[in-house]
PDB file of C-alpha atoms in Angstrom:
ATOM      1  CA  UNK A   1     -10.488   2.739 -28.809  1.00  0.00           C
ATOM      2  CA  UNK A   2      -8.643   0.654 -31.637  1.00  0.00           C
ATOM      3  CA  UNK A   3      -9.827  -0.624 -34.421  1.00  0.00           C
ATOM      4  CA  UNK A   4     -10.498  -4.656 -34.271  1.00  0.00           C
ATOM      5  CA  UNK A   5     -11.074  -5.261 -37.790  1.00  0.00           C
ATOM      6  CA  UNK A   6     -12.441  -3.108 -40.957  1.00  0.00           C
ATOM      7  CA  UNK A   7     -13.616  -3.579 -44.492  1.00  0.00           C
ATOM      8  CA  UNK A   8     -14.547  -1.743 -47.633  1.00  0.00           C
ATOM      9  CA  UNK A   9     -16.593  -1.938 -50.632  1.00  0.00           C
ATOM     10  CA  UNK A  10     -16.890  -0.412 -54.137  1.00  0.00           C
ATOM     11  CA  UNK A  11     -19.676  -1.712 -56.626  1.00  0.00           C
ATOM     12  CA  UNK A  12     -21.764   0.788 -59.356  1.00  0.00           C
ATOM     13  CA  UNK A  13     -24.447   2.638 -58.140  1.00  0.00           C
ATOM     14  CA  UNK A  14     -26.947   0.252 -59.724  1.00  0.00           C
ATOM     15  CA  UNK A  15     -30.064  -0.251 -57.844  1.00  0.00           C
ATOM     16  CA  UNK A  16     -29.231  -4.580 -57.112  1.00  0.00           C
ATOM     17  CA  UNK A  17     -26.231  -3.623 -55.158  1.00  0.00           C
ATOM     18  CA  UNK A  18     -28.456  -2.060 -52.484  1.00  0.00           C
ATOM     19  CA  UNK A  19     -28.977  -5.517 -51.267  1.00  0.00           C
ATOM     20  CA  UNK A  20     -25.317  -6.384 -51.112  1.00  0.00           C
ATOM     21  CA  UNK A  21     -24.071  -3.201 -49.005  1.00  0.00           C
ATOM     22  CA  UNK A  22     -26.626  -3.921 -46.340  1.00  0.00           C
ATOM     23  CA  UNK A  23     -25.904  -7.801 -46.155  1.00  0.00           C
ATOM     24  CA  UNK A  24     -22.480  -7.283 -46.678  1.00  0.00           C
ATOM     25  CA  UNK A  25     -22.055  -4.938 -43.682  1.00  0.00           C
ATOM     26  CA  UNK A  26     -24.190  -6.791 -41.569  1.00  0.00           C
ATOM     27  CA  UNK A  27     -22.504  -9.980 -42.071  1.00  0.00           C
ATOM     28  CA  UNK A  28     -19.368  -7.824 -41.046  1.00  0.00           C
ATOM     29  CA  UNK A  29     -21.138  -6.651 -37.677  1.00  0.00           C
ATOM     30  CA  UNK A  30     -21.822  -9.672 -36.376  1.00  0.00           C
ATOM     31  CA  UNK A  31     -18.422 -10.904 -36.068  1.00  0.00           C
ATOM     32  CA  UNK A  32     -19.896  -8.349 -32.347  1.00  0.00           C
ATOM     33  CA  UNK A  33     -22.293 -10.213 -31.674  1.00  0.00           C
ATOM     34  CA  UNK A  34     -25.192  -7.868 -32.302  1.00  0.00           C
ATOM     35  CA  UNK A  35     -28.820  -8.736 -31.325  1.00  0.00           C
ATOM     36  CA  UNK A  36     -31.049  -9.667 -34.331  1.00  0.00           C
ATOM     37  CA  UNK A  37     -32.966  -6.079 -34.213  1.00  0.00           C
ATOM     38  CA  UNK A  38     -29.323  -3.982 -34.082  1.00  0.00           C
ATOM     39  CA  UNK A  39     -28.865  -6.362 -37.273  1.00  0.00           C
ATOM     40  CA  UNK A  40     -31.733  -5.430 -39.142  1.00  0.00           C
ATOM     41  CA  UNK A  41     -31.074  -1.614 -37.550  1.00  0.00           C
ATOM     42  CA  UNK A  42     -28.202  -1.833 -39.031  1.00  0.00           C
ATOM     43  CA  UNK A  43     -29.148  -3.303 -42.855  1.00  0.00           C
ATOM     44  CA  UNK A  44     -32.021  -0.484 -43.111  1.00  0.00           C
ATOM     45  CA  UNK A  45     -29.866   2.590 -42.415  1.00  0.00           C
ATOM     46  CA  UNK A  46     -27.161   1.223 -44.370  1.00  0.00           C
ATOM     47  CA  UNK A  47     -30.025   0.481 -47.299  1.00  0.00           C
ATOM     48  CA  UNK A  48     -31.460   4.235 -47.167  1.00  0.00           C
ATOM     49  CA  UNK A  49     -27.324   5.561 -46.823  1.00  0.00           C
ATOM     50  CA  UNK A  50     -26.477   3.247 -50.450  1.00  0.00           C
ATOM     51  CA  UNK A  51     -29.977   4.072 -51.842  1.00  0.00           C
ATOM     52  CA  UNK A  52     -29.540   8.087 -51.625  1.00  0.00           C
ATOM     53  CA  UNK A  53     -25.985   7.841 -53.202  1.00  0.00           C
ATOM     54  CA  UNK A  54     -27.707   5.429 -55.911  1.00  0.00           C
ATOM     55  CA  UNK A  55     -31.290   7.899 -56.628  1.00  0.00           C
ATOM     56  CA  UNK A  56     -29.939  11.111 -55.764  1.00  0.00           C
ATOM     57  CA  UNK A  57     -25.503  10.946 -55.915  1.00  0.00           C
ATOM     58  CA  UNK A  58     -25.810  10.036 -59.011  1.00  0.00           C
ATOM     59  CA  UNK A  59     -29.230  10.706 -60.594  1.00  0.00           C
ATOM     60  CA  UNK A  60     -27.555  11.849 -64.061  1.00  0.00           C
ATOM     61  CA  UNK A  61     -25.295   8.480 -64.421  1.00  0.00           C
ATOM     62  CA  UNK A  62     -23.940   5.972 -63.173  1.00  0.00           C
ATOM     63  CA  UNK A  63     -20.839   5.787 -60.411  1.00  0.00           C
ATOM     64  CA  UNK A  64     -19.007   4.297 -57.885  1.00  0.00           C
ATOM     65  CA  UNK A  65     -20.535   3.679 -54.580  1.00  0.00           C
ATOM     66  CA  UNK A  66     -17.729   3.150 -51.751  1.00  0.00           C
ATOM     67  CA  UNK A  67     -18.763   1.343 -48.403  1.00  0.00           C
ATOM     68  CA  UNK A  68     -16.449   1.060 -45.636  1.00  0.00           C
ATOM     69  CA  UNK A  69     -17.060  -0.080 -42.085  1.00  0.00           C
ATOM     70  CA  UNK A  70     -14.950  -0.035 -39.016  1.00  0.00           C
ATOM     71  CA  UNK A  71     -14.967  -1.783 -35.904  1.00  0.00           C
ATOM     72  CA  UNK A  72     -13.664  -0.976 -32.700  1.00  0.00           C
ATOM     73  CA  UNK A  73     -12.931  -2.232 -29.206  1.00  0.00           C
ATOM     74  CA  UNK A  74     -15.393  -0.536 -27.628  1.00  0.00           C
ATOM     75  CA  UNK A  75     -18.730  -2.309 -29.186  1.00  0.00           C
ATOM     76  CA  UNK A  76     -18.628   0.609 -32.054  1.00  0.00           C
ATOM     77  CA  UNK A  77     -19.728   0.136 -35.353  1.00  0.00           C
ATOM     78  CA  UNK A  78     -18.651   2.694 -38.108  1.00  0.00           C
ATOM     79  CA  UNK A  79     -19.996   2.731 -41.267  1.00  0.00           C
ATOM     80  CA  UNK A  80     -19.383   5.058 -44.079  1.00  0.00           C
ATOM     81  CA  UNK A  81     -21.560   5.364 -47.538  1.00  0.00           C
ATOM     82  CA  UNK A  82     -19.724   7.824 -49.690  1.00  0.00           C
ATOM     83  CA  UNK A  83     -20.296   8.663 -53.268  1.00  0.00           C
ATOM     84  CA  UNK A  84     -18.293  11.385 -56.452  1.00  0.00           C
ATOM     85  CA  UNK A  85     -22.012  12.548 -57.231  1.00  0.00           C
ATOM     86  CA  UNK A  86     -23.673  15.435 -57.456  1.00  0.00           C
ATOM     87  CA  UNK A  87     -23.523  16.540 -53.742  1.00  0.00           C
ATOM     88  CA  UNK A  88     -26.246  18.365 -51.357  1.00  0.00           C
ATOM     89  CA  UNK A  89     -26.322  21.640 -51.503  1.00  0.00           C
ATOM     90  CA  UNK A  90     -28.055  22.193 -48.507  1.00  0.00           C
ATOM     91  CA  UNK A  91     -27.675  19.428 -46.319  1.00  0.00           C
ATOM     92  CA  UNK A  92     -29.676  20.761 -43.099  1.00  0.00           C
ATOM     93  CA  UNK A  93     -32.653  20.870 -45.998  1.00  0.00           C
ATOM     94  CA  UNK A  94     -32.142  17.969 -47.129  1.00  0.00           C
ATOM     95  CA  UNK A  95     -32.554  16.540 -42.914  1.00  0.00           C
ATOM     96  CA  UNK A  96     -35.211  17.531 -42.789  1.00  0.00           C
ATOM     97  CA  UNK A  97     -38.425  14.890 -42.548  1.00  0.00           C
ATOM     98  CA  UNK A  98     -39.954  14.691 -46.162  1.00  0.00           C
ATOM     99  CA  UNK A  99     -38.024  17.035 -48.207  1.00  0.00           C
ATOM    100  CA  UNK A 100     -37.727  15.023 -51.268  1.00  0.00           C
ATOM    101  CA  UNK A 101     -35.749  16.785 -54.955  1.00  0.00           C
ATOM    102  CA  UNK A 102     -37.805  13.955 -56.793  1.00  0.00           C
ATOM    103  CA  UNK A 103     -41.113  14.560 -55.418  1.00  0.00           C
ATOM    104  CA  UNK A 104     -42.693  13.140 -59.001  1.00  0.00           C
ATOM    105  CA  UNK A 105     -41.325  10.041 -58.525  1.00  0.00           C
ATOM    106  CA  UNK A 106     -42.617   9.466 -55.223  1.00  0.00           C
ATOM    107  CA  UNK A 107     -39.433   9.816 -53.410  1.00  0.00           C
ATOM    108  CA  UNK A 108     -41.071   9.998 -49.494  1.00  0.00           C
ATOM    109  CA  UNK A 109     -37.545  12.218 -48.034  1.00  0.00           C
ATOM    110  CA  UNK A 110     -37.077  10.038 -44.947  1.00  0.00           C
ATOM    111  CA  UNK A 111     -34.143   8.673 -45.323  1.00  0.00           C
ATOM    112  CA  UNK A 112     -31.751  10.472 -43.293  1.00  0.00           C
ATOM    113  CA  UNK A 113     -34.725  10.604 -40.815  1.00  0.00           C
ATOM    114  CA  UNK A 114     -34.582   6.602 -41.046  1.00  0.00           C
ATOM    115  CA  UNK A 115     -31.175   6.468 -40.531  1.00  0.00           C
ATOM    116  CA  UNK A 116     -31.191   8.587 -37.679  1.00  0.00           C
ATOM    117  CA  UNK A 117     -33.891   6.623 -36.247  1.00  0.00           C
ATOM    118  CA  UNK A 118     -31.802   3.344 -36.431  1.00  0.00           C
ATOM    119  CA  UNK A 119     -28.126   4.460 -35.768  1.00  0.00           C
ATOM    120  CA  UNK A 120     -26.803   6.485 -32.554  1.00  0.00           C
ATOM    121  CA  UNK A 121     -25.426   8.874 -34.738  1.00  0.00           C
ATOM    122  CA  UNK A 122     -25.252  10.284 -38.008  1.00  0.00           C
ATOM    123  CA  UNK A 123     -23.119  12.883 -39.704  1.00  0.00           C
ATOM    124  CA  UNK A 124     -23.801  13.780 -43.276  1.00  0.00           C
ATOM    125  CA  UNK A 125     -21.006  15.492 -45.664  1.00  0.00           C
ATOM    126  CA  UNK A 126     -21.477  16.630 -48.748  1.00  0.00           C
ATOM    127  CA  UNK A 127     -20.092  19.501 -51.176  1.00  0.00           C
ATOM    128  CA  UNK A 128     -22.300  20.474 -54.629  1.00  0.00           C
ATOM    129  CA  UNK A 129     -20.219  18.219 -57.782  1.00  0.00           C
ATOM    130  CA  UNK A 130     -18.141  16.482 -55.679  1.00  0.00           C
ATOM    131  CA  UNK A 131     -20.307  14.248 -53.856  1.00  0.00           C
ATOM    132  CA  UNK A 132     -21.263  13.078 -50.261  1.00  0.00           C
ATOM    133  CA  UNK A 133     -20.193  11.309 -47.597  1.00  0.00           C
ATOM    134  CA  UNK A 134     -22.921   9.496 -44.955  1.00  0.00           C
ATOM    135  CA  UNK A 135     -20.749   8.742 -41.641  1.00  0.00           C
ATOM    136  CA  UNK A 136     -22.973   6.426 -38.840  1.00  0.00           C
ATOM    137  CA  UNK A 137     -21.729   5.139 -35.892  1.00  0.00           C
ATOM    138  CA  UNK A 138     -23.671   2.172 -33.991  1.00  0.00           C
ATOM    139  CA  UNK A 139     -23.407   0.415 -30.294  1.00  0.00           C
ATOM    140  CA  UNK A 140     -23.779  -3.204 -30.858  1.00  0.00           C
ATOM    141  CA  UNK A 141     -22.431  -4.268 -27.040  1.00  0.00           C
ATOM    142  CA  UNK A 142     -22.179  -2.663 -24.512  1.00  0.00           C
ATOM    143  CA  UNK A 143     -19.002  -1.794 -22.354  1.00  0.00           C
ATOM    144  CA  UNK A 144     -16.867  -3.777 -20.488  1.00  0.00           C
TER     145      UNK A 144
END
């Protein structure tokens, strides 16, 4: 597997940048000619990951969200969404459907479940006080 292209974005953790991130990553993925349904899946997963970074990672104040993507010659899109925010004390618990740390704000607790539904692979790495990185993969075309 060889990287054929890659990109990286850094932006302030404000809600208005969530749509920017999802459109940028889907526009980047277009070069492998995915279907519209696959592009919608990518947009949804990126939207959830970026929203989690903004809402949970930087709940105490603004910070930088980094989104990177890599395309490989075997048709795989790798996406990483990272923050240097609060981190997640218990990743397994956080990934359970309906778990939320902000029930008073009417959060559904479905962000990670949505990412897992729309992507082929989701891995979360986090350290309390140091931040969180969500890595996702999606196959954009079949192997030749």
